[in-house]
mmCIF file of C-alpha atoms in Angstrom:
data_model
loop_
_atom_site.group_PDB
_atom_site.id
_atom_site.type_symbol
_atom_site.label_atom_id
_atom_site.label_comp_id
_atom_site.label_asym_id
_atom_site.label_seq_id
_atom_site.Cartn_x
_atom_site.Cartn_y
_atom_site.Cartn_z
ATOM 1 C CA MET A 414 10.755 -80.674 -30.261
ATOM 2 C CA GLN A 415 11.855 -76.984 -30.322
ATOM 3 C CA PHE A 416 12.057 -74.348 -33.162
ATOM 4 C CA SER A 417 11.716 -70.821 -34.124
ATOM 5 C CA VAL A 418 9.428 -69.910 -37.018
ATOM 6 C CA TYR A 419 8.532 -66.977 -38.983
ATOM 7 C CA GLN A 420 6.694 -66.257 -42.140
ATOM 8 C CA GLN A 421 5.927 -63.395 -44.161
ATOM 9 C CA THR A 422 4.158 -62.560 -47.484
ATOM 10 C CA HIS A 423 3.889 -59.124 -49.794
ATOM 11 C CA ILE A 424 1.682 -58.733 -52.614
ATOM 12 C CA GLY A 425 4.336 -56.980 -54.811
ATOM 13 C CA GLY A 426 3.136 -55.129 -57.863
ATOM 14 C CA ARG A 427 0.146 -57.431 -58.452
ATOM 15 C CA LYS A 428 -3.724 -57.236 -58.015
ATOM 16 C CA VAL A 429 -3.904 -60.554 -56.212
ATOM 17 C CA ASN A 430 -1.604 -62.657 -53.913
ATOM 18 C CA GLN A 431 -1.628 -65.815 -55.134
ATOM 19 C CA ASP A 432 1.117 -67.104 -52.655
ATOM 20 C CA ARG A 433 -0.115 -69.472 -49.615
ATOM 21 C CA MET A 434 1.887 -70.772 -46.676
ATOM 22 C CA GLY A 435 1.620 -72.493 -43.535
ATOM 23 C CA TYR A 436 2.632 -74.975 -41.049
ATOM 24 C CA SER A 437 1.297 -77.629 -38.715
ATOM 25 C CA PHE A 438 2.975 -79.440 -35.874
ATOM 26 C CA THR A 439 2.569 -82.136 -33.269
ATOM 27 C CA ARG A 440 4.510 -83.153 -30.325
ATOM 28 C CA ASP A 441 6.844 -85.076 -32.511
ATOM 29 C CA ALA A 442 6.357 -83.623 -36.013
ATOM 30 C CA LEU A 443 6.468 -80.426 -38.042
ATOM 31 C CA LEU A 444 5.153 -79.777 -41.520
ATOM 32 C CA LEU A 445 6.080 -76.672 -43.420
ATOM 33 C CA VAL A 446 4.285 -75.929 -46.748
ATOM 34 C CA LEU A 447 4.589 -73.002 -49.044
ATOM 35 C CA ALA A 448 2.611 -72.844 -52.713
ATOM 36 C CA ASP A 449 2.608 -70.094 -55.317
ATOM 37 C CA GLY A 450 -0.461 -70.163 -57.491
ATOM 38 C CA MET A 451 0.733 -69.726 -61.127
ATOM 39 C CA GLY A 452 -0.280 -66.737 -62.478
ATOM 40 C CA GLY A 453 -0.468 -67.420 -65.822
ATOM 41 C CA HIS A 454 -3.596 -69.672 -65.321
ATOM 42 C CA LEU A 455 -6.979 -68.691 -63.781
ATOM 43 C CA ALA A 456 -7.342 -68.702 -60.126
ATOM 44 C CA GLY A 457 -3.953 -69.992 -58.830
ATOM 45 C CA GLU A 458 -4.815 -68.801 -55.476
ATOM 46 C CA ILE A 459 -7.333 -71.314 -55.328
ATOM 47 C CA ALA A 460 -4.780 -74.092 -56.264
ATOM 48 C CA ALA A 461 -2.402 -72.992 -53.822
ATOM 49 C CA THR A 462 -5.152 -72.802 -50.980
ATOM 50 C CA ILE A 463 -6.252 -76.524 -51.963
ATOM 51 C CA ALA A 464 -2.440 -77.595 -51.852
ATOM 52 C CA LEU A 465 -1.937 -76.331 -48.227
ATOM 53 C CA GLN A 466 -5.400 -77.443 -46.957
ATOM 54 C CA THR A 467 -4.858 -80.920 -48.463
ATOM 55 C CA LEU A 468 -1.378 -81.425 -47.095
ATOM 56 C CA SER A 469 -2.553 -80.273 -43.579
ATOM 57 C CA MET A 470 -5.498 -82.465 -43.550
ATOM 58 C CA MET A 471 -3.211 -85.451 -44.113
ATOM 59 C CA PHE A 472 -0.827 -84.406 -41.549
ATOM 60 C CA ARG A 473 -3.677 -84.284 -39.087
ATOM 61 C CA MET A 474 -4.698 -87.700 -40.002
ATOM 62 C CA GLN A 475 -1.018 -89.507 -40.138
ATOM 63 C CA ALA A 476 0.970 -87.577 -37.409
ATOM 64 C CA LYS A 477 0.160 -89.926 -34.649
ATOM 65 C CA PRO A 478 2.195 -87.886 -33.154
ATOM 66 C CA TYR A 479 4.840 -88.749 -36.078
ATOM 67 C CA VAL A 480 4.574 -89.707 -39.584
ATOM 68 C CA LYS A 481 5.726 -93.105 -39.683
ATOM 69 C CA LYS A 482 7.015 -93.094 -43.480
ATOM 70 C CA PRO A 483 7.734 -89.541 -44.348
ATOM 71 C CA GLU A 484 8.925 -89.834 -47.835
ATOM 72 C CA ARG A 485 5.707 -91.734 -48.838
ATOM 73 C CA PHE A 486 3.684 -89.150 -46.851
ATOM 74 C CA LEU A 487 5.062 -86.179 -48.985
ATOM 75 C CA GLU A 488 4.638 -88.102 -52.141
ATOM 76 C CA GLU A 489 0.954 -89.029 -51.554
ATOM 77 C CA ALA A 490 0.161 -85.793 -50.220
ATOM 78 C CA LEU A 491 1.301 -83.672 -53.174
ATOM 79 C CA THR A 492 -0.156 -86.424 -55.426
ATOM 80 C CA GLN A 493 -3.670 -85.895 -53.489
ATOM 81 C CA ALA A 494 -3.280 -82.325 -53.531
ATOM 82 C CA HIS A 495 -3.061 -82.348 -57.428
ATOM 83 C CA TRP A 496 -6.316 -84.470 -57.697
ATOM 84 C CA ASP A 497 -8.047 -82.367 -55.134
ATOM 85 C CA ILE A 498 -7.442 -79.345 -57.464
ATOM 86 C CA LEU A 499 -8.699 -81.313 -60.649
ATOM 87 C CA ALA A 500 -11.904 -82.245 -58.919
ATOM 88 C CA TYR A 501 -12.463 -78.848 -57.529
ATOM 89 C CA ALA A 502 -12.216 -77.441 -60.976
ATOM 90 C CA GLU A 503 -14.312 -80.177 -62.276
ATOM 91 C CA ALA A 504 -17.222 -79.867 -59.723
ATOM 92 C CA ASN A 505 -17.123 -76.060 -59.954
ATOM 93 C CA ARG A 506 -17.061 -76.015 -63.747
ATOM 94 C CA LEU A 507 -14.270 -73.750 -64.097
ATOM 95 C CA PRO A 508 -13.111 -73.161 -67.785
ATOM 96 C CA GLU A 509 -9.612 -73.974 -66.733
ATOM 97 C CA THR A 510 -7.918 -75.975 -64.109
ATOM 98 C CA PRO A 511 -6.036 -73.779 -61.248
ATOM 99 C CA ARG A 512 -2.448 -74.726 -61.126
ATOM 100 C CA THR A 513 0.260 -73.961 -58.331
ATOM 101 C CA THR A 514 3.928 -74.800 -57.341
ATOM 102 C CA VAL A 515 4.570 -76.232 -54.079
ATOM 103 C CA VAL A 516 7.445 -77.049 -51.605
ATOM 104 C CA ALA A 517 6.711 -78.945 -48.555
ATOM 105 C CA CYS A 518 9.165 -80.087 -45.804
ATOM 106 C CA LEU A 519 8.530 -82.662 -43.069
ATOM 107 C CA VAL A 520 10.747 -82.376 -39.713
ATOM 108 C CA GLN A 521 10.832 -85.044 -37.135
ATOM 109 C CA HIS A 522 13.416 -86.952 -34.833
ATOM 110 C CA ASN A 523 15.991 -84.492 -35.824
ATOM 111 C CA CYS A 524 15.734 -85.151 -39.469
ATOM 112 C CA ALA A 525 14.103 -83.337 -42.305
ATOM 113 C CA VAL A 526 12.568 -84.504 -45.643
ATOM 114 C CA TRP A 527 11.435 -82.403 -48.368
ATOM 115 C CA ALA A 528 9.587 -82.465 -51.782
ATOM 116 C CA HIS A 529 8.509 -80.004 -54.466
ATOM 117 C CA CYS A 530 6.917 -79.384 -57.633
ATOM 118 C CA GLY A 531 7.864 -76.373 -59.953
ATOM 119 C CA ASP A 532 9.892 -73.461 -58.411
ATOM 120 C CA SER A 533 9.154 -72.664 -55.352
ATOM 121 C CA ARG A 534 12.126 -73.322 -52.990
ATOM 122 C CA LEU A 535 13.802 -74.827 -49.923
ATOM 123 C CA TYR A 536 17.150 -74.005 -48.545
ATOM 124 C CA TRP A 537 18.988 -75.718 -45.816
ATOM 125 C CA VAL A 538 21.346 -73.357 -44.217
ATOM 126 C CA ARG A 539 24.169 -74.004 -41.610
ATOM 127 C CA ARG A 540 26.711 -71.422 -40.805
ATOM 128 C CA ASN A 541 26.845 -69.385 -43.732
ATOM 129 C CA GLN A 542 26.827 -72.310 -46.163
ATOM 130 C CA VAL A 543 23.801 -73.783 -48.149
ATOM 131 C CA LEU A 544 23.931 -77.608 -47.177
ATOM 132 C CA ALA A 545 21.187 -78.234 -49.870
ATOM 133 C CA ARG A 546 18.599 -76.518 -52.155
ATOM 134 C CA THR A 547 15.781 -77.863 -54.321
ATOM 135 C CA ARG A 548 16.280 -77.606 -58.171
ATOM 136 C CA ASP A 549 13.449 -75.821 -60.103
ATOM 137 C CA HIS A 550 11.445 -77.855 -62.460
ATOM 138 C CA SER A 551 12.137 -75.094 -65.067
ATOM 139 C CA HIS A 552 13.465 -74.934 -68.604
ATOM 140 C CA LEU A 553 16.472 -73.035 -67.699
ATOM 141 C CA GLU A 554 17.235 -75.467 -64.776
ATOM 142 C CA TYR A 555 17.431 -78.181 -67.740
ATOM 143 C CA LEU A 556 19.772 -75.624 -69.744
ATOM 144 C CA ILE A 557 22.057 -75.197 -66.888
ATOM 145 C CA GLU A 558 22.434 -78.950 -66.058
ATOM 146 C CA ARG A 559 23.420 -79.527 -69.704
ATOM 147 C CA GLY A 560 25.906 -76.604 -70.005
ATOM 148 C CA ARG A 561 23.741 -74.666 -72.349
ATOM 149 C CA ALA A 562 23.331 -71.679 -69.730
ATOM 150 C CA LEU A 563 25.114 -70.230 -66.955
ATOM 151 C CA GLU A 564 24.369 -70.380 -63.281
ATOM 152 C CA SER A 565 24.574 -66.580 -63.432
ATOM 153 C CA ASP A 566 21.812 -66.577 -66.175
ATOM 154 C CA ARG A 567 19.214 -67.688 -63.424
ATOM 155 C CA ASN A 568 17.686 -64.149 -62.704
ATOM 156 C CA THR A 569 18.043 -62.613 -66.270
ATOM 157 C CA HIS A 570 17.289 -65.657 -68.997
ATOM 158 C CA PRO A 571 14.134 -65.123 -70.832
ATOM 159 C CA ASP A 572 13.266 -68.842 -70.041
ATOM 160 C CA ARG A 573 13.518 -68.537 -66.614
ATOM 161 C CA ASN A 574 9.573 -68.741 -65.967
ATOM 162 C CA LYS A 575 8.944 -71.613 -67.996
ATOM 163 C CA LEU A 576 8.044 -74.498 -65.771
ATOM 164 C CA TYR A 577 7.457 -78.043 -66.931
ATOM 165 C CA ASN A 578 5.909 -79.348 -63.575
ATOM 166 C CA CYS A 579 3.202 -78.450 -61.097
ATOM 167 C CA LEU A 580 0.075 -79.250 -59.333
ATOM 168 C CA GLY A 581 -3.177 -79.122 -61.302
ATOM 169 C CA ALA A 582 -1.836 -79.451 -64.843
ATOM 170 C CA GLY A 583 -3.173 -82.097 -67.303
ATOM 171 C CA GLN A 584 -0.669 -84.707 -66.488
ATOM 172 C CA ALA A 585 0.374 -85.908 -62.959
ATOM 173 C CA PRO A 586 3.150 -84.189 -61.353
ATOM 174 C CA LYS A 587 6.669 -85.177 -60.930
ATOM 175 C CA ILE A 588 7.264 -85.067 -57.403
ATOM 176 C CA ASP A 589 10.751 -84.718 -56.221
ATOM 177 C CA ILE A 590 11.817 -85.869 -52.851
ATOM 178 C CA SER A 591 15.049 -85.291 -51.029
ATOM 179 C CA ARG A 592 17.166 -87.771 -48.796
ATOM 180 C CA GLN A 593 16.523 -87.503 -45.121
ATOM 181 C CA ALA A 594 18.580 -84.555 -43.812
ATOM 182 C CA VAL A 595 20.007 -84.783 -40.174
ATOM 183 C CA LEU A 596 19.482 -81.226 -38.494
ATOM 184 C CA ALA A 597 21.817 -79.530 -36.065
ATOM 185 C CA PRO A 598 20.721 -77.011 -33.665
ATOM 186 C CA GLY A 599 21.061 -73.744 -35.182
ATOM 187 C CA ASP A 600 20.334 -74.935 -38.771
ATOM 188 C CA THR A 601 17.765 -73.029 -40.941
ATOM 189 C CA LEU A 602 15.039 -74.254 -43.398
ATOM 190 C CA LEU A 603 13.842 -71.455 -45.741
ATOM 191 C CA LEU A 604 10.928 -72.304 -48.285
ATOM 192 C CA CYS A 605 10.371 -69.184 -50.579
ATOM 193 C CA SER A 606 8.451 -68.497 -53.800
ATOM 194 C CA ASP A 607 10.416 -67.374 -56.824
ATOM 195 C CA GLY A 608 9.270 -63.692 -56.033
ATOM 196 C CA LEU A 609 11.964 -63.991 -53.226
ATOM 197 C CA TRP A 610 15.010 -66.018 -54.995
ATOM 198 C CA GLY A 611 14.378 -64.372 -58.310
ATOM 199 C CA MET A 612 15.177 -61.072 -56.932
ATOM 200 C CA LEU A 613 17.988 -61.722 -54.421
ATOM 201 C CA PRO A 614 21.309 -63.738 -55.122
ATOM 202 C CA GLU A 615 21.964 -66.780 -53.025
ATOM 203 C CA THR A 616 24.721 -65.295 -51.492
ATOM 204 C CA GLU A 617 22.442 -62.600 -50.131
ATOM 205 C CA ILE A 618 19.936 -65.181 -48.960
ATOM 206 C CA VAL A 619 22.331 -67.093 -46.976
ATOM 207 C CA HIS A 620 24.130 -64.098 -45.597
ATOM 208 C CA ARG A 621 20.816 -62.845 -43.939
ATOM 209 C CA LEU A 622 19.806 -66.057 -42.798
ATOM 210 C CA SER A 623 23.278 -66.747 -41.216
ATOM 211 C CA THR A 624 23.727 -63.126 -39.536
ATOM 212 C CA SER A 625 20.126 -62.478 -38.392
ATOM 213 C CA THR A 626 17.593 -64.076 -36.690
ATOM 214 C CA ILE A 627 14.769 -65.456 -38.938
ATOM 215 C CA VAL A 628 12.485 -62.861 -37.036
ATOM 216 C CA GLN A 629 14.817 -60.103 -38.891
ATOM 217 C CA ALA A 630 15.952 -61.771 -41.868
ATOM 218 C CA VAL A 631 12.437 -63.073 -43.194
ATOM 219 C CA PRO A 632 10.678 -59.647 -43.331
ATOM 220 C CA ASP A 633 13.920 -57.961 -44.546
ATOM 221 C CA MET A 634 14.548 -60.226 -47.426
ATOM 222 C CA VAL A 635 10.883 -60.111 -48.306
ATOM 223 C CA ALA A 636 11.112 -56.148 -48.064
ATOM 224 C CA MET A 637 13.989 -56.196 -50.276
ATOM 225 C CA ALA A 638 12.918 -58.413 -52.913
ATOM 226 C CA ALA A 639 9.689 -56.349 -53.388
ATOM 227 C CA ALA A 640 11.774 -53.166 -53.454
ATOM 228 C CA ILE A 641 13.919 -54.610 -56.111
ATOM 229 C CA GLY A 642 10.834 -55.570 -58.279
ATOM 230 C CA GLY A 643 8.977 -52.171 -58.062
ATOM 231 C CA ALA A 644 5.775 -51.790 -59.649
ATOM 232 C CA ARG A 645 6.261 -55.091 -61.475
ATOM 233 C CA ALA A 646 7.201 -57.229 -58.507
ATOM 234 C CA ASP A 647 5.969 -60.776 -58.173
ATOM 235 C CA ASN A 648 4.046 -61.972 -55.003
ATOM 236 C CA THR A 649 7.136 -62.501 -52.602
ATOM 237 C CA THR A 650 6.765 -65.154 -49.607
ATOM 238 C CA ALA A 651 9.058 -66.577 -46.959
ATOM 239 C CA LEU A 652 8.448 -69.203 -44.047
ATOM 240 C CA ALA A 653 11.378 -70.365 -42.384
ATOM 241 C CA ILE A 654 12.354 -72.088 -39.152
ATOM 242 C CA THR A 655 15.430 -72.200 -37.011
ATOM 243 C CA TRP A 656 15.961 -75.765 -35.616
ATOM 244 C CA GLN A 657 16.740 -75.976 -31.904
ATOM 245 C CA GLY A 658 16.488 -79.815 -31.384
ATOM 246 C CA ALA A 659 14.280 -82.594 -30.982
ATOM 247 C CA ASP A 660 15.502 -83.317 -27.406
ATOM 248 C CA ALA A 661 16.074 -79.651 -26.382
ATOM 249 C CA LYS A 662 16.111 -79.468 -22.476
ATOM 250 C CA SER A 663 16.708 -75.612 -21.962
ATOM 251 C CA ALA A 664 14.057 -72.988 -21.242
ATOM 252 C CA SER A 665 12.419 -71.560 -24.565
ATOM 253 C CA ALA A 666 13.260 -68.187 -25.613
ATOM 254 C CA PRO A 667 9.816 -66.147 -26.183
ATOM 255 C CA ASP A 668 10.050 -66.889 -30.029
ATOM 256 C CA VAL A 669 10.857 -70.450 -29.657
ATOM 257 C CA ILE A 670 7.985 -73.112 -29.861
ATOM 258 C CA SER A 671 8.355 -76.023 -27.634
ATOM 259 C CA THR A 672 6.068 -78.946 -28.594
ATOM 260 C CA GLN A 673 7.294 -81.169 -25.362
ATOM 261 C CA MET A 674 4.272 -80.530 -23.465
ATOM 262 C CA LEU A 675 1.655 -81.240 -26.355
ATOM 263 C CA PRO A 676 -0.906 -84.268 -25.743
ATOM 264 C CA GLU A 677 0.363 -86.924 -28.307
ATOM 265 C CA ASP A 678 -2.938 -86.763 -30.587
ATOM 266 C CA GLU A 679 -2.888 -82.651 -30.582
ATOM 267 C CA VAL A 680 -2.136 -80.917 -33.705
ATOM 268 C CA SER A 681 -1.328 -77.239 -34.336
ATOM 269 C CA SER A 682 -1.724 -75.350 -37.560
ATOM 270 C CA THR A 683 -1.514 -72.219 -39.170
ATOM 271 C CA ILE A 684 -2.407 -71.463 -42.793
ATOM 272 C CA THR A 685 -1.916 -68.113 -43.909
ATOM 273 C CA ALA A 686 -3.405 -66.755 -47.047
ATOM 274 C CA GLY A 687 -1.683 -63.964 -49.168
ATOM 275 C CA ALA A 688 -1.767 -60.189 -48.311
ATOM 276 C CA PRO A 689 -5.530 -58.757 -48.117
ATOM 277 C CA LEU A 690 -6.722 -57.952 -51.586
ATOM 278 C CA PRO A 691 -6.890 -54.282 -52.752
ATOM 279 C CA ALA A 692 -10.399 -52.624 -52.972
ATOM 280 C CA GLY A 693 -12.719 -53.728 -55.648
ATOM 281 C CA VAL A 694 -10.968 -57.432 -56.162
ATOM 282 C CA ASP A 695 -13.314 -60.072 -55.422
ATOM 283 C CA ALA A 696 -12.183 -62.688 -52.838
ATOM 284 C CA PHE A 697 -12.938 -66.387 -52.551
ATOM 285 C CA ASP A 698 -14.247 -68.045 -49.727
ATOM 286 C CA GLU A 699 -11.422 -70.695 -48.368
ATOM 287 C CA ASP A 700 -13.920 -72.265 -46.013
ATOM 288 C CA GLU A 701 -16.001 -72.736 -48.678
ATOM 289 C CA ILE A 702 -13.129 -74.475 -50.629
ATOM 290 C CA GLU A 703 -12.277 -76.533 -47.684
ATOM 291 C CA ARG A 704 -16.152 -77.739 -47.566
ATOM 292 C CA ALA A 705 -15.886 -78.480 -50.984
ATOM 293 C CA ILE A 706 -12.961 -80.619 -51.063
ATOM 294 C CA ALA A 707 -14.580 -82.747 -48.323
ATOM 295 C CA GLU A 708 -17.527 -83.118 -50.412
ATOM 296 C CA ILE A 709 -15.736 -84.326 -53.371
ATOM 297 C CA ARG A 710 -13.723 -86.736 -51.319
ATOM 298 C CA GLU A 711 -16.960 -88.088 -49.941
ATOM 299 C CA ALA A 712 -18.584 -88.581 -53.433
ATOM 300 C CA ILE A 713 -15.599 -90.441 -54.519
ATOM 301 C CA GLU A 714 -15.317 -92.727 -51.412
ATOM 302 C CA LYS A 715 -18.917 -93.358 -52.184
ATOM 303 C CA SER A 716 -18.379 -94.136 -55.748
ATOM 304 C CA SER A 717 -15.481 -96.428 -54.674
ATOM 305 C CA GLN A 718 -17.688 -98.496 -52.570
ATOM 306 C CA LEU A 719 -20.473 -99.040 -55.176
ATOM 307 C CA LEU A 720 -17.914 -100.350 -57.565
ATOM 308 C CA LYS A 721 -16.572 -103.103 -55.166
#
C-alpha cells in the first residue's frame, strides 16, 4: 500500500484552534480523521481531541492488519467517540458538553469508505472531477435539497452555520456512511473543515488538487482561505492523500509512504493538534484526556461486569 499524505491547519482569526486531524495506518489499512470542535459550545477542542483519540484507539485494536467490516467500524467508532465525549464531560463536571463535527475515512484493499457528522467534508477527486463529497448536516443543505435555496448560496446564506448533527450533543448522532469507493492510482481524498470549503469555491479546490501535488495544494488552499477570511477567519484545516495503490511495486518517491514492509501487527499513528495557542491562553493536556478516557472505559467495564 502506497500513498502520499499532507496535512496543515491555520488558527485564522480565532483565539484557539479547535480543529484536530490525524491518520493511522498498518500494512494494509489507512484511517484518516478530521474533527472541528464547535466554537459555539464550551471546549470544542476537547471534543475534537477525544474524537481523534477514540477512532485511533479503535483502529489500533481492530486493524489486524485490516478492518474486517469497515462500515460497521466507522459507525461504531464515531458512536463510541460521542459517548466518550459525554462521559468525559460528566466525569469532569463540565458545565456544558463539548461538541465537534467529524469526518473519517478508512482505506484498504484499494477501496475507501467514509463517514461524517456535521459539516466537516470529504472530497474524492480524480482528473479534475469530484467523484463524491459528503453532504453537510446543516439547515442550508436541507433547504437546498428541497429547492428552497440555491447551490450558490452555500458561502453566503445566513443559515449556513446551523447544524443539526454532531458528536457530543444531547441526542445520539446521525452517522452518514458512504458506499465503498474503488480508488485508482492518482486519486485524491481531501478531508477539510468548513474554514476551508466555506472560503474557497469547489472549483478552486478541485483545480488545486488536480494541477498540484498535495504537498503544494494543501498549504496553498489553507493560506488562501485564511487570507480571504482575514481577521474573522475560522480555523482552517485540511488533510489529504494521493493514492498510489494497494499493490504498487515501483520505488517510492521521497514523499510517498509505503507500508509493504510493515509487520502485520504494527500501527503507525499521527494525531495533530491545532496551531499553538497564543500567549495568555491556557492549553489543556491531551495526554491527560487520553488517560481520563481510559479510566472512564475501565469504570464502565467494571460496572458492566457487576451487572452480569
